[in-house]
CSV table of C-alpha atoms in Angstrom, one decimal:
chain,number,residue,atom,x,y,z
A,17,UNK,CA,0.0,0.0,0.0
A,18,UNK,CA,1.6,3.0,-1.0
A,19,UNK,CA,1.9,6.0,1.0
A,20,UNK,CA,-0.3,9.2,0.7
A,21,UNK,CA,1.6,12.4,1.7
A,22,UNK,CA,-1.7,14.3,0.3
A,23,UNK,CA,-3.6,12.4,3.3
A,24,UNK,CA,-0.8,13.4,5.7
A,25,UNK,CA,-0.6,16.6,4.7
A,26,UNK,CA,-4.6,17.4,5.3
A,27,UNK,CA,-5.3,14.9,8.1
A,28,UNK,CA,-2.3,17.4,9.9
A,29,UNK,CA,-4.3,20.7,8.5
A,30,UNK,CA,-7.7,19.7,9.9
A,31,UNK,CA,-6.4,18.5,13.5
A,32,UNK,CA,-5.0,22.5,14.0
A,33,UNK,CA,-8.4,23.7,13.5
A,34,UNK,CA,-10.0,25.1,16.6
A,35,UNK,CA,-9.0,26.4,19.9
A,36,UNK,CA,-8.0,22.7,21.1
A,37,UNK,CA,-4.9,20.7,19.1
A,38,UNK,CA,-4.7,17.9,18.2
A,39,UNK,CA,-8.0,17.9,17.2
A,40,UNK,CA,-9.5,14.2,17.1
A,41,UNK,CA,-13.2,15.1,15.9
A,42,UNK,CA,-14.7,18.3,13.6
A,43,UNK,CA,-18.1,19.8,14.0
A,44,UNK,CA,-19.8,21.9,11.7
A,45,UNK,CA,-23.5,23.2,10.4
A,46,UNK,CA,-25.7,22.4,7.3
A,47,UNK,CA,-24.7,25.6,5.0
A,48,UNK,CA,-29.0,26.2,5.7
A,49,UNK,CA,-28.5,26.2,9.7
A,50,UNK,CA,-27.9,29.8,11.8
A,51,UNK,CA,-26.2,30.2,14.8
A,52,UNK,CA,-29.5,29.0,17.3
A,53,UNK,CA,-30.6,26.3,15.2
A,54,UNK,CA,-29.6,23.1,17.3
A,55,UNK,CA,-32.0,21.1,16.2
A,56,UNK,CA,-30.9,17.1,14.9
A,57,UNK,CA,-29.7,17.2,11.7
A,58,UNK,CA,-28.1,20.7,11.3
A,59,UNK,CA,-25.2,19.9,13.2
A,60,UNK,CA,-23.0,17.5,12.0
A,61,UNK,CA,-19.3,15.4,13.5
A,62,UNK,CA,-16.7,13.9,11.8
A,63,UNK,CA,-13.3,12.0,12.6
A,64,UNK,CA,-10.4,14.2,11.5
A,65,UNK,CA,-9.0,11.1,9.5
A,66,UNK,CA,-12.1,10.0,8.0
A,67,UNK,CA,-12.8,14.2,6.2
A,68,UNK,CA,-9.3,13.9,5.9
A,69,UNK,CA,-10.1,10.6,3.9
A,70,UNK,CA,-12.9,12.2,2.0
A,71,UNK,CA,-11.1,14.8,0.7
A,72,UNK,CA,-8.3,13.2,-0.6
A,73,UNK,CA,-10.2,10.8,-2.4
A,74,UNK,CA,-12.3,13.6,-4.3
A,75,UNK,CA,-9.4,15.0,-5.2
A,76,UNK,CA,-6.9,12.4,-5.8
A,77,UNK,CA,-8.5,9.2,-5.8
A,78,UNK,CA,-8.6,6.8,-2.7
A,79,UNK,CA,-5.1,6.4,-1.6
A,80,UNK,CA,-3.4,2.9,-0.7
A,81,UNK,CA,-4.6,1.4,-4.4
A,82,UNK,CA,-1.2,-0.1,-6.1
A,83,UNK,CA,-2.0,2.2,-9.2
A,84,UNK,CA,-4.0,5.0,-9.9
A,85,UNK,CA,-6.1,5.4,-12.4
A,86,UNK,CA,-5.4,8.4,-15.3
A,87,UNK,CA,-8.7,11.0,-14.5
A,88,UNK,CA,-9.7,10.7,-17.7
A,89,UNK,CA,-9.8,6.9,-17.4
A,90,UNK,CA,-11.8,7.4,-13.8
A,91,UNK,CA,-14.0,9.8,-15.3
A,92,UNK,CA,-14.9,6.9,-18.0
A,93,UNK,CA,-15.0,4.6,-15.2
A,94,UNK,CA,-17.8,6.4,-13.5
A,95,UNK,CA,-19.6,6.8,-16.7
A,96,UNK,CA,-20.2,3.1,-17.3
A,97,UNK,CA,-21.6,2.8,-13.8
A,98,UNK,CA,-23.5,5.7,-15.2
A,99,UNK,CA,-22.0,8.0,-11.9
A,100,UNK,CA,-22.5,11.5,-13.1
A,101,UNK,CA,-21.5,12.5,-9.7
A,102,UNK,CA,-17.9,10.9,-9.6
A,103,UNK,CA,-16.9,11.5,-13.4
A,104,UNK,CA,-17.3,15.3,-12.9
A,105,UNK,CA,-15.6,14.9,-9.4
A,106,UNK,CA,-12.8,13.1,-11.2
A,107,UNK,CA,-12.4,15.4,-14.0
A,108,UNK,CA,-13.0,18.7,-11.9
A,109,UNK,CA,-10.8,17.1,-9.4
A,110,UNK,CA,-7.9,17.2,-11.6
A,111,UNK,CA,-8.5,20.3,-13.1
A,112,UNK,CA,-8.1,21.9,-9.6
A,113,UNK,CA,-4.9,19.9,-8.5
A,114,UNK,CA,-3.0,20.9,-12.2
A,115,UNK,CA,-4.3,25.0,-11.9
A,116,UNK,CA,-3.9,25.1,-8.0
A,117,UNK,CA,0.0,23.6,-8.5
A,118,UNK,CA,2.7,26.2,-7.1
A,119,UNK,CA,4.8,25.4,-10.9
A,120,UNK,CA,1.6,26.3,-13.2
A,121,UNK,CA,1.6,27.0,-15.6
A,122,UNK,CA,3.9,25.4,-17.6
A,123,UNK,CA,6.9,27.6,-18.9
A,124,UNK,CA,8.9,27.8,-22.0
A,125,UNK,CA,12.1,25.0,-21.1
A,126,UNK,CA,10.1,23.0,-19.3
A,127,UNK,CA,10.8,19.6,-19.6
A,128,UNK,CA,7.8,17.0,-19.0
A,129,UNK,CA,9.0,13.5,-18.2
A,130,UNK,CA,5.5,10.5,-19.1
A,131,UNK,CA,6.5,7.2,-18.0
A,132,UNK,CA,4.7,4.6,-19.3
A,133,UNK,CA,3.6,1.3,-17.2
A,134,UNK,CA,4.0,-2.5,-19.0
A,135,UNK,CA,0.6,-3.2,-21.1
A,136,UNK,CA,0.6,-6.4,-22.0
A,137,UNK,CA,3.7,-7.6,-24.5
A,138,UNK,CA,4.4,-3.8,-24.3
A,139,UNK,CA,7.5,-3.2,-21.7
A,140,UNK,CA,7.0,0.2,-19.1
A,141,UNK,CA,8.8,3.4,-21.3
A,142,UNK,CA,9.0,6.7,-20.9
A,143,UNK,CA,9.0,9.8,-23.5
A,144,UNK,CA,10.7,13.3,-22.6
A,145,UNK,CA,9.3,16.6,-24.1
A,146,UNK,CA,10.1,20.1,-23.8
A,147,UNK,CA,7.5,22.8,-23.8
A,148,UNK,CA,8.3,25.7,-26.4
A,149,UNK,CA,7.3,28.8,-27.0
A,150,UNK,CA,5.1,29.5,-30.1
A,151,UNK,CA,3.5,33.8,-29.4
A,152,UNK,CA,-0.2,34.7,-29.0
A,153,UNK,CA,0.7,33.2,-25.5
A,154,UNK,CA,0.2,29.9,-26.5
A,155,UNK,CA,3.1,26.7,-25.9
A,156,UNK,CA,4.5,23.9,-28.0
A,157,UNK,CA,5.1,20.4,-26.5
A,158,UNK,CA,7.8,18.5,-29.0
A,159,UNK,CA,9.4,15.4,-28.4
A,160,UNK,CA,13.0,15.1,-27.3
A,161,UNK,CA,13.2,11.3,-26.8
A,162,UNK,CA,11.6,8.1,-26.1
A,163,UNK,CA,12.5,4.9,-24.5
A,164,UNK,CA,10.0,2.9,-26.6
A,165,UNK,CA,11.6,-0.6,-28.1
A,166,UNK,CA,11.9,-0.5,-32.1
A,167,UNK,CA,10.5,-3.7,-31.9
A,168,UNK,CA,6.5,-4.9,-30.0
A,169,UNK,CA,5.7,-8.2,-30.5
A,170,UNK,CA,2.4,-7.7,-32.5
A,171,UNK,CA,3.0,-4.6,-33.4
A,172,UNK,CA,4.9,-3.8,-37.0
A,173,UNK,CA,7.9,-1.1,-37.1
A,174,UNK,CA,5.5,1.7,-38.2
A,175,UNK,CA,2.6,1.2,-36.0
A,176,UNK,CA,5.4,1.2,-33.2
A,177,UNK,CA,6.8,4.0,-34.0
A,178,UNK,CA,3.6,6.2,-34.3
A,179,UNK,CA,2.8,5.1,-30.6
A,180,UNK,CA,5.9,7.9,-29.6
A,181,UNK,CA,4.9,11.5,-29.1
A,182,UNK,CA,1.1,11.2,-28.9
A,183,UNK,CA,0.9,14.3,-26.3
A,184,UNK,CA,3.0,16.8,-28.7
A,185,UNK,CA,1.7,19.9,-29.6
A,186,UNK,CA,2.0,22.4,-32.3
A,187,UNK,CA,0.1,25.2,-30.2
A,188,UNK,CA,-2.1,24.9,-26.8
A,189,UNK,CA,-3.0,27.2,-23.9
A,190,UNK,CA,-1.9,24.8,-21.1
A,191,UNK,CA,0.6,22.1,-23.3
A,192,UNK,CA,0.7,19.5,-20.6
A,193,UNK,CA,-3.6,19.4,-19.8
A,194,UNK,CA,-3.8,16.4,-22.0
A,195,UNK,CA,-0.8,14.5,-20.7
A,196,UNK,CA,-2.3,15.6,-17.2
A,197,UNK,CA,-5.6,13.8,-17.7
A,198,UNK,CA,-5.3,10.6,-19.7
A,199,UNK,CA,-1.9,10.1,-18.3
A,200,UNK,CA,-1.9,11.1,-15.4
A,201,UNK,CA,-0.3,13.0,-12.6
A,202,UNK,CA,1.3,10.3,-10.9
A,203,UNK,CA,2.9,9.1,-14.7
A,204,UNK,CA,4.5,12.8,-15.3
A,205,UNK,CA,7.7,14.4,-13.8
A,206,UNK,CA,8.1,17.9,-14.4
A,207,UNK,CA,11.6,19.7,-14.6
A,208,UNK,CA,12.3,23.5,-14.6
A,209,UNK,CA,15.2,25.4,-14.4
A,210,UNK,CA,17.0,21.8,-13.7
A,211,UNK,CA,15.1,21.1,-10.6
A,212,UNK,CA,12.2,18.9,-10.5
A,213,UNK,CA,9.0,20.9,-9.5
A,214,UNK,CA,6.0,18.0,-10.2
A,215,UNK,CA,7.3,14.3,-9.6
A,216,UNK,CA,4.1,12.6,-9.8
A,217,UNK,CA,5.6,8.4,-8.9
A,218,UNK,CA,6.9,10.3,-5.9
A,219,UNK,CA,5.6,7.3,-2.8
């Protein structure tokens, strides 16, 4: 089970709430409820772990799974079960944790690192772009290399060589949105200025 430093991070946030910390327990009113309206139901309790819990999941997915799903692939996920409510939580979900990052946007030099997990015959490979700049305030992504065998059982030379470079683009607001969402956070590392500002397999 791999550890969540997102769930660390607001499980130790919520317990410094309040006058009394650690806090063990949170308390709150329906938005509807004033000030003197005690009555059951507009007052609600919750275990600091457990909202903790809750809101990592919205936004991240439930930790401790061995691999996360891409949002775009959770977002499809929740569509089969015909969930409306968790394929807009998945996809607004990661549209918040890309904007709300301390590196965004992306910059001109940026390198953006997508590794790849094993699929079948296909070994785990990795492509390296670099995020240029093209005027009209809008950014390249172009490919600088790839790890990806010349050779996948199944596959001809051709149709494995297209498979390399399938998040470059000529001209785009926000060059690494589509990499974000049907790759993945957690499958992209993000270099500026030589230091690493997103690493996404981080445990």
């Amino acid at each position: 089970m791999r550890r969540s430093v997102e769930l660390e991070i607001i499980t130790e946030a919520l317990s410094k709430m309040g006058p009394h910390t650690p806090a063990t327990r949170l308390w709150g009113r329906a938005p509807d409820a004033t000030a003197d309206m005690a009555a059951e139901g507009n007052v609600w309790a919750g275990d600091v772990h457990d909202v903790a819990l809750h809101i990592v999941t919205r936004l991240y997915g439930r930790p401790g799974t061995p691999r996360e799903a891409s949002p775009l692939a959770q977002a499809e996920d929740a569509k089969r079960r015909r969930d409306m409510g968790d394929e807009i939580a998945a996809l607004t979900g990661a549209h918040d944790q890309l904007t709300s990052a301390p590196w965004y946007p992306a910059r001109p030099g940026d390198l953006v690192h997508v590794h790849y997990e094993q699929a079948g015959d296909l070994p785990p490979f990795g492509e390296t772009y670099i995020v240029g700049h093209v005027g009209a305030g809008l950014m390249s992504l172009q490919l600088l290399a790839h790890t990806l065998p010349e050779t996948v059982p199944g596959l001809d030379a051709e149709a494995t060589a297209a498979m390399a470079g399938c998040f470059a683009a000529e001209a785009a607001d926000c060059p690494v949105y589509e990499a974000w969402f049907e790759a993945g956070p957690r499958s992209l590392t993000i270099v500026r200025d030589g230091r690493p500002v997103h690493i996404g397999g981080a445990p």
